[in-house]
PDB file of C-alpha atoms in Angstrom:
ATOM      1  CA  MET V   1     -17.361  17.043 -21.587  1.00 39.00           C
ATOM      2  CA  GLU V   2     -18.501  15.262 -18.539  1.00 54.00           C
ATOM      3  CA  SER V   3     -22.576  14.766 -18.262  1.00 46.00           C
ATOM      4  CA  GLU V   4     -23.976  16.977 -15.552  1.00 57.00           C
ATOM      5  CA  VAL V   5     -27.106  16.532 -13.642  1.00 51.00           C
ATOM      6  CA  SER V   6     -30.203  18.862 -12.438  1.00 51.00           C
ATOM      7  CA  VAL V   7     -30.363  19.963  -8.843  1.00 52.00           C
ATOM      8  CA  PRO V   8     -32.777  22.107  -6.886  1.00 53.00           C
ATOM      9  CA  ASN V   9     -32.151  25.528  -5.791  1.00 49.00           C
ATOM     10  CA  SER V  10     -33.517  26.496  -2.207  1.00 44.00           C
ATOM     11  CA  ASN V  11     -37.315  26.935  -3.103  1.00 46.00           C
ATOM     12  CA  GLY V  12     -36.914  23.729  -5.112  1.00 48.00           C
ATOM     13  CA  ALA V  13     -37.286  24.383  -8.458  1.00 45.00           C
ATOM     14  CA  LEU V  14     -34.935  23.102 -10.684  1.00 42.00           C
ATOM     15  CA  PRO V  15     -32.594  25.746 -12.255  1.00 44.00           C
ATOM     16  CA  GLU V  16     -31.069  25.544 -15.478  1.00 41.00           C
ATOM     17  CA  THR V  17     -27.628  24.896 -14.108  1.00 46.00           C
ATOM     18  CA  ARG V  18     -26.460  21.320 -13.911  1.00 55.00           C
ATOM     19  CA  MET V  19     -23.245  19.349 -12.302  1.00 77.00           C
ATOM     20  CA  ARG V  20     -21.029  16.573 -11.607  1.00 95.00           C
ATOM     21  CA  LEU V  21     -21.153  14.401  -8.736  1.00 98.00           C
ATOM     22  CA  TYR V  22     -18.534  12.692  -6.552  1.00 98.00           C
ATOM     23  CA  ASP V  23     -18.949  10.038  -4.163  1.00 98.00           C
ATOM     24  CA  SER V  24     -16.368  10.002  -1.288  1.00 98.00           C
ATOM     25  CA  HIS V  25     -17.739   6.964   0.332  1.00 98.00           C
ATOM     26  CA  ALA V  26     -18.784   4.161  -1.376  1.00 98.00           C
ATOM     27  CA  HIS V  27     -18.323   0.700  -0.205  1.00 97.00           C
ATOM     28  CA  LEU V  28     -17.693  -2.081  -2.244  1.00 98.00           C
ATOM     29  CA  VAL V  29     -18.368  -6.198  -1.621  1.00 97.00           C
ATOM     30  CA  SER V  30     -17.198  -9.180  -3.802  1.00 98.00           C
ATOM     31  CA  ASP V  31     -19.520 -11.526  -5.097  1.00 97.00           C
ATOM     32  CA  ASP V  32     -16.853 -14.269  -5.509  1.00 98.00           C
ATOM     33  CA  ILE V  33     -16.345 -15.518  -1.818  1.00 97.00           C
ATOM     34  CA  ALA V  34     -14.245 -18.038  -2.864  1.00 98.00           C
ATOM     35  CA  ARG V  35     -11.797 -15.226  -4.312  1.00 98.00           C
ATOM     36  CA  TYR V  36     -12.349 -13.010  -1.503  1.00 98.00           C
ATOM     37  CA  PRO V  37     -13.119 -14.622   2.070  1.00 97.00           C
ATOM     38  CA  ARG V  38     -15.542 -12.733   4.074  1.00 95.00           C
ATOM     39  CA  ASN V  39     -14.770 -11.934   8.192  1.00 93.00           C
ATOM     40  CA  PRO V  40     -17.387 -10.196   9.754  1.00 90.00           C
ATOM     41  CA  ILE V  41     -16.820  -8.293  12.430  1.00 86.00           C
ATOM     42  CA  LYS V  42     -19.259  -9.849  15.517  1.00 79.00           C
ATOM     43  CA  LEU V  43     -20.385  -7.545  18.145  1.00 67.00           C
ATOM     44  CA  ALA V  44     -22.383  -8.357  21.063  1.00 61.00           C
ATOM     45  CA  PRO V  45     -26.012  -7.559  20.659  1.00 51.00           C
ATOM     46  CA  THR V  46     -25.902  -4.353  23.230  1.00 45.00           C
ATOM     47  CA  GLU V  47     -22.710  -3.163  20.957  1.00 48.00           C
ATOM     48  CA  ASN V  48     -22.669  -0.804  18.184  1.00 48.00           C
ATOM     49  CA  VAL V  49     -19.354  -0.327  16.094  1.00 45.00           C
ATOM     50  CA  SER V  50     -17.891   2.105  18.184  1.00 44.00           C
ATOM     51  CA  GLY V  51     -17.955  -0.321  21.248  1.00 47.00           C
ATOM     52  CA  THR V  52     -20.704   1.769  23.095  1.00 45.00           C
ATOM     53  CA  TYR V  53     -24.238   1.979  23.758  1.00 44.00           C
ATOM     54  CA  THR V  54     -26.414   4.014  21.514  1.00 44.00           C
ATOM     55  CA  PRO V  55     -30.349   4.916  20.970  1.00 39.00           C
ATOM     56  CA  PHE V  56     -30.586   3.257  17.878  1.00 40.00           C
ATOM     57  CA  GLY V  57     -31.481  -0.178  17.789  1.00 40.00           C
ATOM     58  CA  PRO V  58     -31.585  -2.995  15.270  1.00 37.00           C
ATOM     59  CA  GLY V  59     -32.881  -2.624  12.179  1.00 37.00           C
ATOM     60  CA  THR V  60     -33.500   1.696  12.935  1.00 42.00           C
ATOM     61  CA  ILE V  61     -32.192   4.489  10.401  1.00 43.00           C
ATOM     62  CA  GLY V  62     -29.301   5.361  11.798  1.00 41.00           C
ATOM     63  CA  LYS V  63     -27.782   2.665  13.217  1.00 47.00           C
ATOM     64  CA  PRO V  64     -23.962   2.454  11.726  1.00 44.00           C
ATOM     65  CA  GLY V  65     -24.164  -0.922   9.783  1.00 43.00           C
ATOM     66  CA  GLY V  66     -28.128  -1.461   9.948  1.00 47.00           C
ATOM     67  CA  MET V  67     -30.977  -1.694   8.087  1.00 50.00           C
ATOM     68  CA  HIS V  68     -34.114   0.141   8.271  1.00 54.00           C
ATOM     69  CA  GLY V  69     -37.839  -0.767   7.618  1.00 50.00           C
ATOM     70  CA  PRO V  70     -39.994  -4.055   7.347  1.00 51.00           C
ATOM     71  CA  ASP V  71     -38.637  -4.930   3.949  1.00 64.00           C
ATOM     72  CA  PRO V  72     -34.850  -2.946   3.644  1.00 69.00           C
ATOM     73  CA  ILE V  73     -32.785  -2.393   0.500  1.00 80.00           C
ATOM     74  CA  ASN V  74     -29.315  -2.926   1.612  1.00 83.00           C
ATOM     75  CA  GLU V  75     -27.127  -3.155  -1.538  1.00 90.00           C
ATOM     76  CA  LYS V  76     -23.594  -4.265  -1.312  1.00 93.00           C
ATOM     77  CA  PRO V  77     -22.323  -3.249  -4.725  1.00 97.00           C
ATOM     78  CA  THR V  78     -19.298  -5.290  -6.537  1.00 98.00           C
ATOM     79  CA  ALA V  79     -17.114  -2.731  -8.610  1.00 98.00           C
ATOM     80  CA  GLU V  80     -19.271  -3.759 -11.763  1.00 98.00           C
ATOM     81  CA  GLN V  81     -22.352  -2.983 -10.304  1.00 98.00           C
ATOM     82  CA  MET V  82     -20.960   0.272  -9.103  1.00 98.00           C
ATOM     83  CA  HIS V  83     -19.466   1.255 -12.002  1.00 98.00           C
ATOM     84  CA  ALA V  84     -23.065   1.318 -13.820  1.00 98.00           C
ATOM     85  CA  TRP V  85     -24.715   3.297 -11.178  1.00 98.00           C
ATOM     86  CA  MET V  86     -22.206   5.319 -11.218  1.00 98.00           C
ATOM     87  CA  GLU V  87     -22.860   5.954 -14.935  1.00 97.00           C
ATOM     88  CA  GLU V  88     -26.687   6.199 -14.544  1.00 96.00           C
ATOM     89  CA  GLU V  89     -26.243   8.807 -11.860  1.00 96.00           C
ATOM     90  CA  ASN V  90     -23.733  11.102 -13.467  1.00 97.00           C
ATOM     91  CA  VAL V  91     -21.081  10.216 -10.641  1.00 98.00           C
ATOM     92  CA  VAL V  92     -17.783  10.737 -12.125  1.00 98.00           C
ATOM     93  CA  GLY V  93     -15.671   9.202  -9.545  1.00 98.00           C
ATOM     94  CA  ILE V  94     -15.727   7.776  -6.016  1.00 98.00           C
ATOM     95  CA  ALA V  95     -13.516   7.009  -2.968  1.00 98.00           C
ATOM     96  CA  ALA V  96     -13.930   3.210  -3.017  1.00 98.00           C
ATOM     97  CA  VAL V  97     -13.565   2.723   0.924  1.00 98.00           C
ATOM     98  CA  GLN V  98     -12.825  -0.962   2.553  1.00 98.00           C
ATOM     99  CA  LYS V  99     -15.908  -2.876   4.302  1.00 96.00           C
ATOM    100  CA  GLY V 100     -14.581  -3.343   7.466  1.00 94.00           C
ATOM    101  CA  MET V 101     -17.214  -5.005   8.983  1.00 91.00           C
ATOM    102  CA  ILE V 102     -17.363  -7.541   5.996  1.00 93.00           C
ATOM    103  CA  TYR V 103     -13.471  -7.801   5.313  1.00 96.00           C
ATOM    104  CA  ARG V 104     -11.702  -5.873   8.175  1.00 95.00           C
ATOM    105  CA  THR V 105      -8.108  -5.332   7.406  1.00 97.00           C
ATOM    106  CA  ASP V 106      -8.302  -7.723   4.188  1.00 98.00           C
ATOM    107  CA  ASN V 107      -8.235  -5.123   1.539  1.00 98.00           C
ATOM    108  CA  SER V 108      -7.496  -7.111  -1.292  1.00 98.00           C
ATOM    109  CA  TYR V 109     -10.912  -6.886  -3.215  1.00 98.00           C
ATOM    110  CA  ILE V 110     -11.168  -3.199  -2.689  1.00 98.00           C
ATOM    111  CA  VAL V 111      -7.598  -2.704  -4.372  1.00 98.00           C
ATOM    112  CA  ASP V 112      -8.554  -5.279  -6.687  1.00 98.00           C
ATOM    113  CA  ALA V 113     -11.933  -3.772  -7.536  1.00 98.00           C
ATOM    114  CA  ALA V 114     -10.155   0.100  -7.809  1.00 98.00           C
ATOM    115  CA  ASP V 115      -7.865  -1.361 -10.682  1.00 98.00           C
ATOM    116  CA  ILE V 116     -10.608  -2.580 -12.903  1.00 98.00           C
ATOM    117  CA  PHE V 117     -11.674   1.562 -13.280  1.00 98.00           C
ATOM    118  CA  PRO V 118      -8.755   3.384 -12.361  1.00 97.00           C
ATOM    119  CA  ASP V 119     -10.259   6.551 -13.274  1.00 97.00           C
ATOM    120  CA  GLN V 120     -13.226   6.715 -11.382  1.00 98.00           C
ATOM    121  CA  MET V 121     -12.022   4.353  -8.415  1.00 98.00           C
ATOM    122  CA  ARG V 122      -9.411   4.898  -6.533  1.00 98.00           C
ATOM    123  CA  ALA V 123      -8.975   2.999  -3.032  1.00 98.00           C
ATOM    124  CA  VAL V 124      -9.454   3.513   0.624  1.00 98.00           C
ATOM    125  CA  ILE V 125      -7.887   0.777   2.503  1.00 98.00           C
ATOM    126  CA  ILE V 126      -8.248   0.272   6.240  1.00 98.00           C
ATOM    127  CA  VAL V 127      -5.305  -0.503   8.620  1.00 97.00           C
ATOM    128  CA  ASP V 128      -4.656  -1.361  12.507  1.00 96.00           C
ATOM    129  CA  PRO V 129      -1.932   1.473  13.108  1.00 96.00           C
ATOM    130  CA  GLN V 130      -0.678  -0.843  15.799  1.00 94.00           C
ATOM    131  CA  ALA V 131       0.050  -3.945  14.204  1.00 95.00           C
ATOM    132  CA  PRO V 132       3.522  -4.718  12.813  1.00 96.00           C
ATOM    133  CA  GLU V 133       2.932  -5.469   9.515  1.00 97.00           C
ATOM    134  CA  THR V 134       0.763  -2.220   8.805  1.00 98.00           C
ATOM    135  CA  PRO V 135       3.779   0.113   7.517  1.00 98.00           C
ATOM    136  CA  GLY V 136       4.799  -2.581   4.977  1.00 98.00           C
ATOM    137  CA  MET V 137       1.246  -2.960   3.681  1.00 98.00           C
ATOM    138  CA  VAL V 138       0.560   0.843   3.198  1.00 98.00           C
ATOM    139  CA  GLN V 139       3.880   0.840   1.245  1.00 98.00           C
ATOM    140  CA  ASP V 140       3.052  -1.851  -0.946  1.00 98.00           C
ATOM    141  CA  LEU V 141      -0.730  -0.981  -1.849  1.00 98.00           C
ATOM    142  CA  ALA V 142       0.507   2.684  -2.371  1.00 98.00           C
ATOM    143  CA  LYS V 143       2.351   1.744  -5.229  1.00 98.00           C
ATOM    144  CA  ARG V 144      -0.642  -0.069  -6.514  1.00 97.00           C
ATOM    145  CA  GLY V 145      -2.604   3.701  -6.624  1.00 97.00           C
ATOM    146  CA  ILE V 146      -4.465   3.808  -2.887  1.00 98.00           C
ATOM    147  CA  VAL V 147      -4.862   7.251  -1.968  1.00 98.00           C
ATOM    148  CA  GLY V 148      -5.662   6.738   1.533  1.00 98.00           C
ATOM    149  CA  ILE V 149      -6.057   4.759   4.788  1.00 98.00           C
ATOM    150  CA  ARG V 150      -8.570   4.484   7.129  1.00 98.00           C
ATOM    151  CA  PHE V 151      -8.751   4.314  11.063  1.00 97.00           C
ATOM    152  CA  PHE V 152     -11.563   1.957  11.579  1.00 95.00           C
ATOM    153  CA  GLY V 153     -11.887   1.665  15.527  1.00 89.00           C
ATOM    154  CA  VAL V 154     -14.661  -0.705  15.730  1.00 83.00           C
ATOM    155  CA  GLY V 155     -14.226  -3.238  18.830  1.00 82.00           C
ATOM    156  CA  ILE V 156     -11.275  -0.926  20.083  1.00 89.00           C
ATOM    157  CA  LYS V 157     -11.854   0.465  23.936  1.00 88.00           C
ATOM    158  CA  ASP V 158      -9.045   3.039  24.125  1.00 93.00           C
ATOM    159  CA  LYS V 159      -9.585   4.472  20.656  1.00 94.00           C
ATOM    160  CA  LYS V 160      -6.958   7.735  21.939  1.00 95.00           C
ATOM    161  CA  SER V 161      -4.314   5.429  22.551  1.00 95.00           C
ATOM    162  CA  TRP V 162      -4.713   3.511  19.545  1.00 95.00           C
ATOM    163  CA  LEU V 163      -4.630   6.908  17.158  1.00 96.00           C
ATOM    164  CA  SER V 164      -1.667   8.302  19.256  1.00 96.00           C
ATOM    165  CA  ALA V 165       0.853   5.493  20.252  1.00 96.00           C
ATOM    166  CA  PRO V 166       4.180   5.276  18.835  1.00 97.00           C
ATOM    167  CA  GLU V 167       3.179   2.911  16.273  1.00 97.00           C
ATOM    168  CA  SER V 168       0.287   4.733  15.112  1.00 97.00           C
ATOM    169  CA  ILE V 169       2.490   7.925  14.703  1.00 98.00           C
ATOM    170  CA  GLU V 170       4.593   5.839  12.716  1.00 98.00           C
ATOM    171  CA  VAL V 171       1.560   5.129  10.371  1.00 98.00           C
ATOM    172  CA  TRP V 172       0.241   8.790  10.182  1.00 98.00           C
ATOM    173  CA  SER V 173       3.711   9.811   9.433  1.00 98.00           C
ATOM    174  CA  LEU V 174       3.497   7.150   6.672  1.00 98.00           C
ATOM    175  CA  ALA V 175       0.626   8.092   5.579  1.00 98.00           C
ATOM    176  CA  ASP V 176       2.115  11.788   5.408  1.00 98.00           C
ATOM    177  CA  GLN V 177       5.397  11.154   3.274  1.00 98.00           C
ATOM    178  CA  LEU V 178       3.599   9.109   0.680  1.00 98.00           C
ATOM    179  CA  GLY V 179       0.937  11.724  -0.034  1.00 98.00           C
ATOM    180  CA  LEU V 180      -2.216   9.528   1.033  1.00 98.00           C
ATOM    181  CA  VAL V 181      -5.592  10.904   3.017  1.00 98.00           C
ATOM    182  CA  VAL V 182      -6.134   9.710   6.601  1.00 98.00           C
ATOM    183  CA  ASP V 183      -9.846   8.754   6.546  1.00 98.00           C
ATOM    184  CA  ILE V 184     -11.180   8.472  10.348  1.00 97.00           C
ATOM    185  CA  GLU V 185     -14.244   6.650  11.103  1.00 94.00           C
ATOM    186  CA  ALA V 186     -16.718   8.447  13.377  1.00 88.00           C
ATOM    187  CA  PRO V 187     -17.401   6.601  16.815  1.00 87.00           C
ATOM    188  CA  GLY V 188     -21.135   6.455  17.270  1.00 79.00           C
ATOM    189  CA  VAL V 189     -20.972   7.939  20.756  1.00 76.00           C
ATOM    190  CA  GLY V 190     -17.872   9.242  22.500  1.00 83.00           C
ATOM    191  CA  GLY V 191     -15.796  11.067  19.699  1.00 90.00           C
ATOM    192  CA  GLU V 192     -15.095  14.040  22.440  1.00 93.00           C
ATOM    193  CA  ILE V 193     -11.481  11.935  23.268  1.00 94.00           C
ATOM    194  CA  LEU V 194     -10.441  11.497  19.954  1.00 96.00           C
ATOM    195  CA  ILE V 195     -10.877  15.661  18.995  1.00 97.00           C
ATOM    196  CA  PRO V 196      -7.622  16.681  21.245  1.00 97.00           C
ATOM    197  CA  VAL V 197      -5.713  13.331  19.094  1.00 97.00           C
ATOM    198  CA  ILE V 198      -6.706  14.541  15.591  1.00 98.00           C
ATOM    199  CA  GLU V 199      -5.961  18.301  16.040  1.00 98.00           C
ATOM    200  CA  ALA V 200      -2.562  17.080  17.144  1.00 98.00           C
ATOM    201  CA  MET V 201      -1.807  15.391  14.294  1.00 98.00           C
ATOM    202  CA  ALA V 202      -3.263  17.639  11.977  1.00 98.00           C
ATOM    203  CA  ASP V 203      -0.529  19.933  13.697  1.00 98.00           C
ATOM    204  CA  ARG V 204       1.855  17.652  13.347  1.00 98.00           C
ATOM    205  CA  PHE V 205       1.405  17.042   9.720  1.00 98.00           C
ATOM    206  CA  PRO V 206      -0.127  19.983   8.664  1.00 98.00           C
ATOM    207  CA  SER V 207       0.104  18.789   4.768  1.00 98.00           C
ATOM    208  CA  LEU V 208      -1.802  15.368   5.496  1.00 98.00           C
ATOM    209  CA  PRO V 209      -5.025  15.730   4.258  1.00 98.00           C
ATOM    210  CA  ILE V 210      -7.831  14.212   7.349  1.00 98.00           C
ATOM    211  CA  VAL V 211     -11.207  13.524   6.451  1.00 98.00           C
ATOM    212  CA  LEU V 212     -13.874  13.020   9.504  1.00 98.00           C
ATOM    213  CA  ASP V 213     -16.757  10.333   8.453  1.00 96.00           C
ATOM    214  CA  HIS V 214     -20.295  11.454   8.752  1.00 95.00           C
ATOM    215  CA  LEU V 215     -19.891  15.056  10.061  1.00 97.00           C
ATOM    216  CA  PHE V 216     -17.838  13.129  13.294  1.00 96.00           C
ATOM    217  CA  MET V 217     -21.085  12.220  14.345  1.00 93.00           C
ATOM    218  CA  PRO V 218     -22.275  15.043  16.000  1.00 94.00           C
ATOM    219  CA  VAL V 219     -25.456  15.000  18.427  1.00 92.00           C
ATOM    220  CA  VAL V 220     -27.993  16.700  16.234  1.00 93.00           C
ATOM    221  CA  THR V 221     -30.509  17.424  19.213  1.00 93.00           C
ATOM    222  CA  ASP V 222     -27.876  19.685  20.385  1.00 95.00           C
ATOM    223  CA  ALA V 223     -27.734  23.931  20.024  1.00 97.00           C
ATOM    224  CA  ASP V 224     -26.378  24.273  16.141  1.00 98.00           C
ATOM    225  CA  PHE V 225     -27.244  20.498  15.605  1.00 97.00           C
ATOM    226  CA  GLY V 226     -24.248  19.753  17.700  1.00 96.00           C
ATOM    227  CA  LEU V 227     -21.821  21.209  15.214  1.00 98.00           C
ATOM    228  CA  GLY V 228     -20.701  24.108  17.430  1.00 97.00           C
ATOM    229  CA  GLU V 229     -17.776  25.068  19.574  1.00 97.00           C
ATOM    230  CA  ASN V 230     -16.688  21.529  20.067  1.00 96.00           C
ATOM    231  CA  PHE V 231     -15.795  21.317  16.592  1.00 98.00           C
ATOM    232  CA  ALA V 232     -13.667  24.485  16.339  1.00 97.00           C
ATOM    233  CA  GLY V 233     -10.603  23.555  16.583  1.00 98.00           C
ATOM    234  CA  PHE V 234     -11.087  21.126  13.084  1.00 98.00           C
ATOM    235  CA  THR V 235     -12.551  24.308  12.123  1.00 98.00           C
ATOM    236  CA  LYS V 236      -9.444  26.299  12.334  1.00 98.00           C
ATOM    237  CA  ARG V 237      -7.005  23.432  10.647  1.00 98.00           C
ATOM    238  CA  ASP V 238      -7.261  23.629   7.108  1.00 98.00           C
ATOM    239  CA  ASN V 239      -6.311  19.767   6.576  1.00 98.00           C
ATOM    240  CA  ILE V 240      -9.199  18.426   8.300  1.00 98.00           C
ATOM    241  CA  SER V 241     -12.579  17.761   6.227  1.00 98.00           C
ATOM    242  CA  VAL V 242     -15.702  16.163   6.756  1.00 98.00           C
ATOM    243  CA  LYS V 243     -18.391  14.017   4.843  1.00 98.00           C
ATOM    244  CA  PHE V 244     -21.992  14.241   4.996  1.00 98.00           C
ATOM    245  CA  THR V 245     -23.180  11.197   3.452  1.00 95.00           C
ATOM    246  CA  SER V 246     -26.274   9.046   3.880  1.00 91.00           C
ATOM    247  CA  LEU V 247     -25.281   7.788   7.393  1.00 89.00           C
ATOM    248  CA  SER V 248     -25.569  11.294   8.575  1.00 91.00           C
ATOM    249  CA  MET V 249     -28.935  11.991   6.888  1.00 91.00           C
ATOM    250  CA  ASP V 250     -30.443   8.935   8.637  1.00 86.00           C
ATOM    251  CA  VAL V 251     -29.325   9.895  12.272  1.00 84.00           C
ATOM    252  CA  ILE V 252     -30.632  13.755  11.482  1.00 88.00           C
ATOM    253  CA  ARG V 253     -33.800  12.066  10.553  1.00 85.00           C
ATOM    254  CA  GLU V 254     -34.563   9.971  13.111  1.00 78.00           C
ATOM    255  CA  GLN V 255     -34.442  12.606  15.300  1.00 84.00           C
ATOM    256  CA  GLY V 256     -36.977  14.815  13.153  1.00 86.00           C
ATOM    257  CA  ILE V 257     -35.084  16.982  11.954  1.00 92.00           C
ATOM    258  CA  SER V 258     -34.261  18.323   8.273  1.00 95.00           C
ATOM    259  CA  PRO V 259     -30.546  17.449   6.822  1.00 95.00           C
ATOM    260  CA  GLU V 260     -31.016  20.494   4.994  1.00 98.00           C
ATOM    261  CA  GLU V 261     -30.983  22.555   7.750  1.00 98.00           C
ATOM    262  CA  VAL V 262     -27.689  20.443   9.136  1.00 98.00           C
ATOM    263  CA  LEU V 263     -26.111  20.333   6.087  1.00 98.00           C
ATOM    264  CA  ARG V 264     -26.310  24.104   5.751  1.00 98.00           C
ATOM    265  CA  ARG V 265     -24.735  24.427   9.552  1.00 98.00           C
ATOM    266  CA  ALA V 266     -21.657  22.010   8.279  1.00 98.00           C
ATOM    267  CA  VAL V 267     -21.052  24.489   5.698  1.00 98.00           C
ATOM    268  CA  ASP V 268     -21.583  27.921   7.469  1.00 98.00           C
ATOM    269  CA  LEU V 269     -19.036  26.246  10.113  1.00 98.00           C
ATOM    270  CA  TYR V 270     -16.491  24.620   7.710  1.00 98.00           C
ATOM    271  CA  GLY V 271     -16.888  26.307   4.472  1.00 98.00           C
ATOM    272  CA  PRO V 272     -17.926  24.736   1.235  1.00 98.00           C
ATOM    273  CA  ASP V 273     -14.562  23.359   0.835  1.00 98.00           C
ATOM    274  CA  LYS V 274     -14.211  20.988   3.607  1.00 98.00           C
ATOM    275  CA  VAL V 275     -17.657  19.486   3.302  1.00 98.00           C
ATOM    276  CA  MET V 276     -17.843  16.495   1.141  1.00 99.00           C
ATOM    277  CA  TRP V 277     -20.885  14.046   0.283  1.00 98.00           C
ATOM    278  CA  GLY V 278     -20.253  10.306   0.094  1.00 98.00           C
ATOM    279  CA  SER V 279     -23.197   7.965  -0.269  1.00 96.00           C
ATOM    280  CA  ASP V 280     -22.052   5.233   2.261  1.00 93.00           C
ATOM    281  CA  ILE V 281     -23.305   2.617  -0.313  1.00 94.00           C
ATOM    282  CA  GLY V 282     -22.535  -0.705   1.138  1.00 92.00           C
ATOM    283  CA  THR V 283     -23.814   0.015   4.418  1.00 88.00           C
ATOM    284  CA  SER V 284     -26.647   2.600   4.361  1.00 87.00           C
ATOM    285  CA  SER V 285     -30.055   1.404   3.100  1.00 85.00           C
ATOM    286  CA  GLY V 286     -31.444   2.399  -0.018  1.00 86.00           C
ATOM    287  CA  THR V 287     -30.764   2.072  -3.720  1.00 90.00           C
ATOM    288  CA  TYR V 288     -27.922   4.185  -5.438  1.00 94.00           C
ATOM    289  CA  LYS V 289     -30.508   6.166  -7.227  1.00 94.00           C
ATOM    290  CA  GLU V 290     -32.393   6.834  -4.276  1.00 91.00           C
ATOM    291  CA  MET V 291     -28.784   8.295  -2.181  1.00 92.00           C
ATOM    292  CA  ILE V 292     -28.453  10.727  -5.012  1.00 95.00           C
ATOM    293  CA  ALA V 293     -31.739  11.851  -5.063  1.00 93.00           C
ATOM    294  CA  ARG V 294     -31.344  12.393  -1.035  1.00 92.00           C
ATOM    295  CA  ALA V 295     -28.120  13.843  -1.439  1.00 96.00           C
ATOM    296  CA  ILE V 296     -29.319  16.833  -3.972  1.00 97.00           C
ATOM    297  CA  ALA V 297     -32.141  17.401  -1.776  1.00 96.00           C
ATOM    298  CA  SER V 298     -29.964  17.931   1.144  1.00 97.00           C
ATOM    299  CA  THR V 299     -28.109  20.723  -0.909  1.00 98.00           C
ATOM    300  CA  ALA V 300     -31.476  22.755  -1.225  1.00 98.00           C
ATOM    301  CA  LEU V 301     -30.901  25.493   1.326  1.00 98.00           C
ATOM    302  CA  LEU V 302     -26.690  25.586  -0.584  1.00 98.00           C
ATOM    303  CA  ASN V 303     -26.043  28.367  -3.425  1.00 98.00           C
ATOM    304  CA  GLU V 304     -25.128  26.947  -6.330  1.00 96.00           C
ATOM    305  CA  ASP V 305     -21.291  27.377  -5.808  1.00 97.00           C
ATOM    306  CA  GLU V 306     -21.494  25.616  -2.483  1.00 98.00           C
ATOM    307  CA  ARG V 307     -23.557  23.047  -3.833  1.00 98.00           C
ATOM    308  CA  ARG V 308     -20.901  22.216  -7.010  1.00 97.00           C
ATOM    309  CA  LYS V 309     -18.204  21.713  -3.874  1.00 98.00           C
ATOM    310  CA  VAL V 310     -20.051  19.431  -1.928  1.00 98.00           C
ATOM    311  CA  LEU V 311     -21.527  17.004  -4.166  1.00 98.00           C
ATOM    312  CA  HIS V 312     -18.337  17.085  -6.252  1.00 98.00           C
ATOM    313  CA  ASP V 313     -15.632  19.310  -6.174  1.00 98.00           C
ATOM    314  CA  THR V 314     -14.290  19.051  -2.764  1.00 98.00           C
ATOM    315  CA  GLY V 315     -14.097  15.356  -2.602  1.00 98.00           C
ATOM    316  CA  ARG V 316     -13.065  14.986  -5.655  1.00 98.00           C
ATOM    317  CA  ARG V 317     -10.085  17.137  -4.548  1.00 98.00           C
ATOM    318  CA  ILE V 318      -8.725  15.695  -1.447  1.00 98.00           C
ATOM    319  CA  PHE V 319      -9.255  12.228  -3.160  1.00 98.00           C
ATOM    320  CA  THR V 320      -7.871  12.613  -6.367  1.00 97.00           C
ATOM    321  CA  GLY V 321      -6.009  15.772  -6.263  1.00 96.00           C
ATOM    322  CA  TRP V 322      -8.448  16.984  -9.404  1.00 95.00           C
ATOM    323  CA  HIS V 323      -8.788  20.988 -10.047  1.00 90.00           C
ATOM    324  CA  ARG V 324     -11.500  22.988 -11.779  1.00 84.00           C
ATOM    325  CA  ASP V 325      -8.770  24.188 -14.149  1.00 80.00           C
ATOM    326  CA  ASP V 326      -7.697  20.470 -15.035  1.00 75.00           C
TER     327      ASP V 326
END
């Protein structure tokens, strides 16, 4: 029987109920630079990963890809390090998401890393949907067991066209045919222009799971923490789900807002079967142990069933096909 961990109820006490965790968003980085050379994306000082200015400056909590504090811990684990941490923290599996800021679309390490621990790690590769080599690469790596592709639009100015051009639709279609998940990086700002594109693709490929990173970066200072009618189309489509991550919590706390209130709102909006936790280890600051503690604490306003789904069931089901009766 898989080991389980204590989780708090709404008054902060630890109940007898225990559960496993599934991490839907973990970045792995090799320490073998010769075998897996790095090719980091360099952004202008005023530019964030979406190519647009945001109020989060360098070294500030909530800046995607940034570190925080005077002496930040910003761990970028290898597969072996991650596997050890998973065992310590009762994390039964991860979606190993390609680290685009370091490797771009060279997915060699993330695929090799997942191969080391195939029962606990599944790779999500990054693709350029308009690159001519992408369809062949996706087909080849699908044979090696990848579970998803990620559209990571760093430096892309016209993300709408980038995701909806004919070449891009071919990649969406290929993911659907191969039974893969499509994971979409949430732009720091300006993500609203992608909403109709994502809705259209969800309708065109109704059996294709689409997962949106970091709650799709809502403006948490708006009413309902930015999780309102703007995302109504997402909530009405069964194949669209969202991740609640350490990056989400950093952005929320930067605004003086309680992460558990935002998670409560997200679950109310989408339902617990469409919300999953992801650590964002390898990008967000903090140790893995700290990220686990923050994840558990963020569920304080959820009931036991909701908590289990957000911390384990939903991510594991979508990325591995697991079901509770397996």
